[in-house]
Coordinates of C-alpha atoms in Angstrom, one line a residue:
X1 CA 55.8 87.5 94.9
X2 CA 57.2 89.7 92.4
X3 CA 55.0 92.0 92.4
X4 CA 55.3 92.0 96.0
X5 CA 58.5 92.6 95.8
X6 CA 58.3 95.8 94.1
X7 CA 55.5 97.0 96.4
X8 CA 58.0 96.7 99.1
X9 CA 60.4 98.9 97.3
X10 CA 57.8 101.3 96.4
X11 CA 56.8 101.1 99.7
X12 CA 60.3 101.6 100.7
X13 CA 60.6 105.0 98.3
X14 CA 57.8 106.5 99.0
X15 CA 58.4 106.7 103.0
X16 CA 59.7 109.7 104.9
X17 CA 58.9 107.3 107.7
X18 CA 60.9 105.0 109.4
X19 CA 58.9 102.4 110.3
X20 CA 56.7 102.2 106.7
X21 CA 60.6 102.4 105.4
X22 CA 61.8 99.3 107.3
X23 CA 58.3 97.5 106.3
X24 CA 58.9 97.9 102.8
X25 CA 62.7 96.4 103.5
X26 CA 61.1 93.2 105.4
X27 CA 58.0 92.9 102.5
X28 CA 60.9 92.8 99.6
X29 CA 63.3 90.1 101.7
X30 CA 60.2 87.7 102.6
X31 CA 58.9 88.2 98.9
X32 CA 62.3 87.3 97.6
X33 CA 62.5 84.5 99.6
X34 CA 60.1 81.2 98.0
X35 CA 62.0 82.5 94.8
X36 CA 65.8 81.6 95.9
X37 CA 64.0 78.0 97.4
X38 CA 61.2 77.4 94.7
X39 CA 64.1 73.8 93.8
X40 CA 64.2 72.5 96.9
X41 CA 67.6 71.5 95.5
X42 CA 69.9 71.8 99.0
X43 CA 72.3 74.2 97.8
X44 CA 69.4 76.3 97.1
X45 CA 67.9 75.8 100.9
X46 CA 71.1 76.5 102.6
X47 CA 71.4 80.2 100.7
X48 CA 67.6 80.8 101.8
X49 CA 68.0 80.3 105.7
X50 CA 71.7 82.3 105.2
X51 CA 70.6 85.2 103.5
X52 CA 67.4 85.3 105.7
X53 CA 69.3 85.4 108.9
X54 CA 71.5 87.9 107.2
X55 CA 68.3 89.9 106.3
X56 CA 66.5 89.5 109.1
X57 CA 69.6 90.6 111.6
X58 CA 70.1 94.1 109.5
X59 CA 66.5 94.2 109.3
X60 CA 66.4 94.4 113.6
X61 CA 69.2 96.0 113.7
X62 CA 68.0 98.9 111.2
X63 CA 64.4 98.9 113.7
X64 CA 66.8 99.5 116.6
X65 CA 68.3 102.5 114.7
X66 CA 65.6 104.1 114.0
X67 CA 63.7 103.3 117.5
X68 CA 66.6 105.4 118.9
X69 CA 66.6 108.1 117.0
X70 CA 63.1 108.9 117.9
X71 CA 64.1 108.2 121.6
X72 CA 66.7 110.7 121.2
X73 CA 65.3 113.2 119.0
X74 CA 61.7 112.7 118.7
X75 CA 60.5 112.5 115.4
X76 CA 60.4 109.6 112.7
X77 CA 61.8 111.4 109.5
X78 CA 64.3 110.0 107.3
X79 CA 65.7 113.5 106.7
X80 CA 66.9 113.9 110.1
X81 CA 69.1 111.9 111.6
X82 CA 71.5 114.4 112.9
X83 CA 72.8 112.4 115.8
X84 CA 76.0 110.4 115.3
X85 CA 74.6 107.2 116.9
X86 CA 71.2 106.3 115.2
X87 CA 72.8 107.3 112.0
X88 CA 76.0 104.8 111.5
X89 CA 73.8 101.9 113.2
X90 CA 71.6 103.2 110.3
X91 CA 74.5 103.3 107.7
X92 CA 75.8 99.4 109.2
X93 CA 72.8 97.9 108.5
X94 CA 71.9 99.2 105.2
X95 CA 76.0 98.5 104.9
X96 CA 75.2 94.5 105.7
X97 CA 71.7 94.9 104.1
X98 CA 73.6 95.3 100.1
X99 CA 76.5 93.3 100.8
X100 CA 79.2 96.2 101.6
X101 CA 82.7 95.1 103.1
X102 CA 83.6 93.7 105.6
X103 CA 79.9 92.2 105.9
X104 CA 79.9 90.3 102.2
X105 CA 80.6 87.0 103.4
X106 CA 77.2 86.2 102.2
X107 CA 76.2 88.2 99.9
X108 CA 79.2 84.7 96.9
X109 CA 77.6 82.1 99.4
X110 CA 73.9 83.7 98.8
X111 CA 74.7 83.8 95.3
X112 CA 76.0 80.0 94.4
X113 CA 73.5 78.6 95.5
X114 CA 70.8 80.2 93.5
X115 CA 70.0 79.7 89.6
X116 CA 70.4 82.3 87.8
X117 CA 67.2 84.3 87.7
X118 CA 67.1 85.4 91.0
X119 CA 70.6 85.9 91.7
X120 CA 69.7 88.8 89.1
X121 CA 66.7 90.1 91.2
X122 CA 69.2 89.2 94.1
X123 CA 71.8 91.2 92.6
X124 CA 70.0 94.1 91.1
X125 CA 66.1 94.8 92.1
X126 CA 67.5 93.4 95.9
X127 CA 69.7 96.8 95.8
X128 CA 67.1 99.1 95.3
X129 CA 65.7 100.0 98.3
X130 CA 68.4 100.2 100.9
X131 CA 70.3 102.9 98.0
X132 CA 67.3 104.9 98.7
X133 CA 67.7 105.1 102.3
X134 CA 71.2 105.3 102.3
X135 CA 70.9 108.1 99.7
X136 CA 68.0 110.0 101.8
X137 CA 69.8 109.6 105.2
X138 CA 73.2 112.9 104.5
X139 CA 75.3 110.6 106.5
X140 CA 77.3 112.6 108.6
X141 CA 79.7 110.5 109.3
X142 CA 82.1 111.0 106.3
X143 CA 85.4 107.8 107.6
X144 CA 82.6 105.1 107.8
X145 CA 81.5 105.1 104.6
X146 CA 84.7 105.9 102.5
X147 CA 85.6 102.9 105.1
X148 CA 83.0 100.7 104.3
X149 CA 83.6 101.3 99.9
X150 CA 87.1 101.2 100.1
X151 CA 86.7 97.6 102.1
X152 CA 84.5 96.5 99.2
X153 CA 86.3 97.7 96.5
X154 CA 89.6 95.6 97.2
X155 CA 87.3 92.2 98.6
X156 CA 85.2 92.5 95.7
X157 CA 89.3 92.8 92.9
X158 CA 90.3 90.5 95.5
X159 CA 88.3 88.1 96.8
X160 CA 86.8 87.1 92.7
X161 CA 90.6 86.5 91.6
X162 CA 90.6 82.6 92.0
X163 CA 87.0 81.6 91.3
X164 CA 85.6 79.3 88.8
X165 CA 81.8 79.4 89.3
X166 CA 80.4 82.6 87.7
X167 CA 78.3 83.5 90.8
X168 CA 81.0 83.8 93.0
X169 CA 82.7 85.5 90.3
X170 CA 79.4 87.8 89.5
X171 CA 78.9 88.6 93.4
X172 CA 82.3 90.3 94.0
X173 CA 82.1 92.4 91.3
X174 CA 78.8 93.2 93.1
X175 CA 80.1 93.7 96.0
X176 CA 83.3 95.9 94.2
X177 CA 80.8 98.0 92.3
X178 CA 78.3 99.0 95.1
X179 CA 82.0 100.4 97.0
X180 CA 82.9 102.4 94.0
X181 CA 78.9 103.5 94.4
X182 CA 79.4 104.0 98.6
X183 CA 82.9 106.1 97.7
X184 CA 81.3 108.5 95.8
X185 CA 77.8 108.8 98.0
X186 CA 77.9 111.6 100.4
X187 CA 80.4 113.9 97.3
X188 CA 77.8 113.3 95.2
X189 CA 74.6 111.2 95.1
X190 CA 73.9 111.7 91.7
X191 CA 76.7 109.8 90.2
X192 CA 76.0 106.9 92.6
X193 CA 72.8 106.6 91.1
X194 CA 74.0 106.8 87.5
X195 CA 76.9 104.1 88.3
X196 CA 74.1 102.0 89.9
X197 CA 72.0 102.4 87.2
X198 CA 74.9 101.4 84.3
X199 CA 75.9 98.4 86.4
X200 CA 72.2 97.2 86.4
X201 CA 71.9 97.0 83.1
X202 CA 75.3 95.6 82.4
X203 CA 74.6 92.9 84.9
X204 CA 71.4 92.2 83.9
X205 CA 72.9 91.2 80.0
X206 CA 75.7 89.5 81.5
X207 CA 73.3 87.2 83.9
X208 CA 71.1 86.5 80.4
X209 CA 73.7 85.6 78.7
X210 CA 75.2 83.3 81.3
X211 CA 71.5 81.7 81.2
X212 CA 71.5 80.9 77.3
X213 CA 74.6 79.4 77.6
X214 CA 73.4 78.0 81.3
X215 CA 76.6 78.1 82.4
X216 CA 77.5 78.2 85.6
X217 CA 81.3 78.3 85.8
X218 CA 83.7 79.1 83.7
X219 CA 84.7 76.0 82.2
X220 CA 82.1 75.8 80.7
X221 CA 81.9 79.1 78.7
X222 CA 83.9 77.3 76.4
X223 CA 81.1 75.5 75.2
X224 CA 79.3 78.6 73.9
X225 CA 81.3 79.6 70.7
X226 CA 79.2 76.6 68.8
X227 CA 75.8 77.1 70.6
X228 CA 75.8 80.9 70.5
X229 CA 78.3 82.9 68.3
X230 CA 77.0 85.9 68.5
X231 CA 76.8 86.5 72.2
X232 CA 80.3 85.1 72.6
X233 CA 81.3 87.7 70.6
X234 CA 79.2 90.4 72.5
X235 CA 80.0 89.5 76.1
X236 CA 83.8 90.5 76.5
X237 CA 82.4 93.9 75.6
X238 CA 79.8 93.6 78.5
X239 CA 82.9 92.2 80.8
X240 CA 85.1 95.2 79.6
X241 CA 82.9 97.8 80.4
X242 CA 81.9 96.5 84.2
X243 CA 85.2 96.5 84.0
X244 CA 85.8 99.7 83.4
X245 CA 88.0 100.3 79.9
X246 CA 88.2 103.5 78.1
X247 CA 85.9 103.1 75.1
X248 CA 82.9 100.7 76.9
X249 CA 80.1 103.0 79.0
X250 CA 81.4 101.4 82.0
X251 CA 84.4 103.4 82.2
X252 CA 82.2 106.6 82.7
X253 CA 81.0 106.5 86.2
X254 CA 84.9 104.8 87.4
X255 CA 85.9 107.9 86.1
X256 CA 83.9 110.7 87.2
X257 CA 84.3 109.2 90.7
X258 CA 87.9 108.7 90.5
X259 CA 87.8 113.0 89.5
X260 CA 85.5 113.5 92.4
X261 CA 87.4 112.0 94.5
X262 CA 90.2 114.1 93.9
X263 CA 88.4 117.1 94.0
X264 CA 87.5 116.7 97.2
X265 CA 91.3 116.3 98.0
X266 CA 91.2 112.2 98.4
X267 CA 94.1 111.5 96.0
X268 CA 95.0 108.6 98.0
X269 CA 91.9 107.0 97.6
X270 CA 91.6 107.3 94.3
X271 CA 94.5 106.1 93.5
X272 CA 93.3 102.4 96.0
X273 CA 90.4 102.6 94.3
X274 CA 91.9 102.9 90.7
X275 CA 94.1 99.6 92.0
X276 CA 91.8 97.5 92.6
X277 CA 89.7 98.1 89.8
X278 CA 92.5 96.3 87.9
X279 CA 92.4 94.4 90.0
X280 CA 88.5 93.3 89.2
X281 CA 89.7 93.1 85.7
X282 CA 91.4 90.4 85.4
X283 CA 88.3 88.5 86.1
X284 CA 87.0 89.8 84.0
X285 CA 89.5 88.7 81.2
X286 CA 89.9 85.2 82.5
X287 CA 86.3 85.1 81.6
X288 CA 85.9 86.6 78.3
X289 CA 89.5 84.8 77.7
X290 CA 87.6 81.5 78.6
X291 CA 84.4 82.3 76.7
X292 CA 86.2 83.8 72.8
X293 CA 89.8 82.0 72.7
X294 CA 89.2 78.7 73.9
X295 CA 88.1 76.0 72.1
X296 CA 85.9 72.7 74.3
X297 CA 88.6 69.8 73.9
X298 CA 86.7 68.0 70.4
X299 CA 87.6 65.6 68.0
X300 CA 87.6 67.4 64.7
X301 CA 84.0 65.2 63.6
X302 CA 81.9 67.0 65.8
X303 CA 83.3 70.2 66.1
X304 CA 79.8 71.7 66.1
X305 CA 78.3 69.7 69.1
X306 CA 74.6 69.1 69.1
X307 CA 72.2 71.2 71.2
X308 CA 68.8 70.9 72.2
X309 CA 67.6 74.5 71.3
X310 CA 67.4 77.2 73.9
X311 CA 63.8 79.0 74.8
X312 CA 64.7 81.4 76.5
X313 CA 64.0 85.2 75.4
X314 CA 67.0 86.7 73.4
X315 CA 64.6 90.5 73.8
X316 CA 66.3 92.0 77.2
X317 CA 69.6 90.6 76.7
X318 CA 69.7 92.3 73.3
X319 CA 67.7 95.5 74.1
X320 CA 70.5 95.9 77.4
X321 CA 74.0 94.3 75.6

C-alpha cells in the first residue's frame, strides 16, 4: 500500500496530462484507505468514509474542471490553464483535497479517528501531489488563492484554541501552515516549497514524539517527563518552531512570506496572517506547557511510574528533531 501511495504521487509529479494527474491522485487516495481503517475501530472506519467521500468529491470536481478545460481549449496540458472557470474549479478542488479553509471541515474529524502513523502520512505525504498541481497551474485569479490562504490561517488559529485532543490540534496547525503556503504561492513558488518541506520535517518529528509517548490528549502528555525526559525537553523546541519563534527554523519561512507579501503591497494581509500566527502559538504553548512544566499527579512513593518499554524506532525522530 505504501508502494502504491508512492506510485500515485509519482504519477502526479511526472504527468503533464490532466487525466494522468487525476489518476495519480486517485491511486493515492485508494492506497491510503486500507491503512486508515486497518484497526477496525468504529472511529477509524468513520474517518475513512469521511476521507473517501471528500477525496472522491474533490477528484470528481478536478476531472470535471479538466474536461471543461479540454472542451474550451482543445488540449489536456497542465500548464495551459488560460480560462478562469476551469482554473478556479481546479484550485477549489485541490483546496478540498488538502483541506484548506473554508473546505477544511473534514480534516480534524478524519485525523482524530486515525492512529498517529497514518495521521502522519495523511498530513505530510498526501499533501505532495495536490501541491505539485497547484504549483503547476499558474493560477490567474489571485484573489481566490489569497482568500483561501487567509481563511486557512485564521481558521487554523481559532480552531485549535479550545482543543484537548492532540490530533485535532495537529490538524488545525496543518490547516494554518497550508494557509501560509497558499498565501505566497503565486508570488514566490519556491518559497511555498521551502515552507512545505520545513512543515514536513517539524510535523514528522512531532508526530513520532507523540507516538513514542503513546499520547493522544494534552493531559496524557504530562506523564512524559518520567518516561522520556529527553524527548519532553526537546519537543517544546519543535512546537515553538512550528509556531514560528525567531531563533528556530520555523521562523524563516514565515518571515520570508511576510516580506514577500509586503513587497507585493499586501501589507494588511501580511498583518492579519502574522496575527493569526499568534493564535497558533497559543495552543503550541499549551502543549509545551503541559509537556514540560506540569507533573502528573503522583504520590511521593511512585514519582517515577513503572512503564512498559517503548519499542519505537527513535532514529527518524532524532534526525528530524
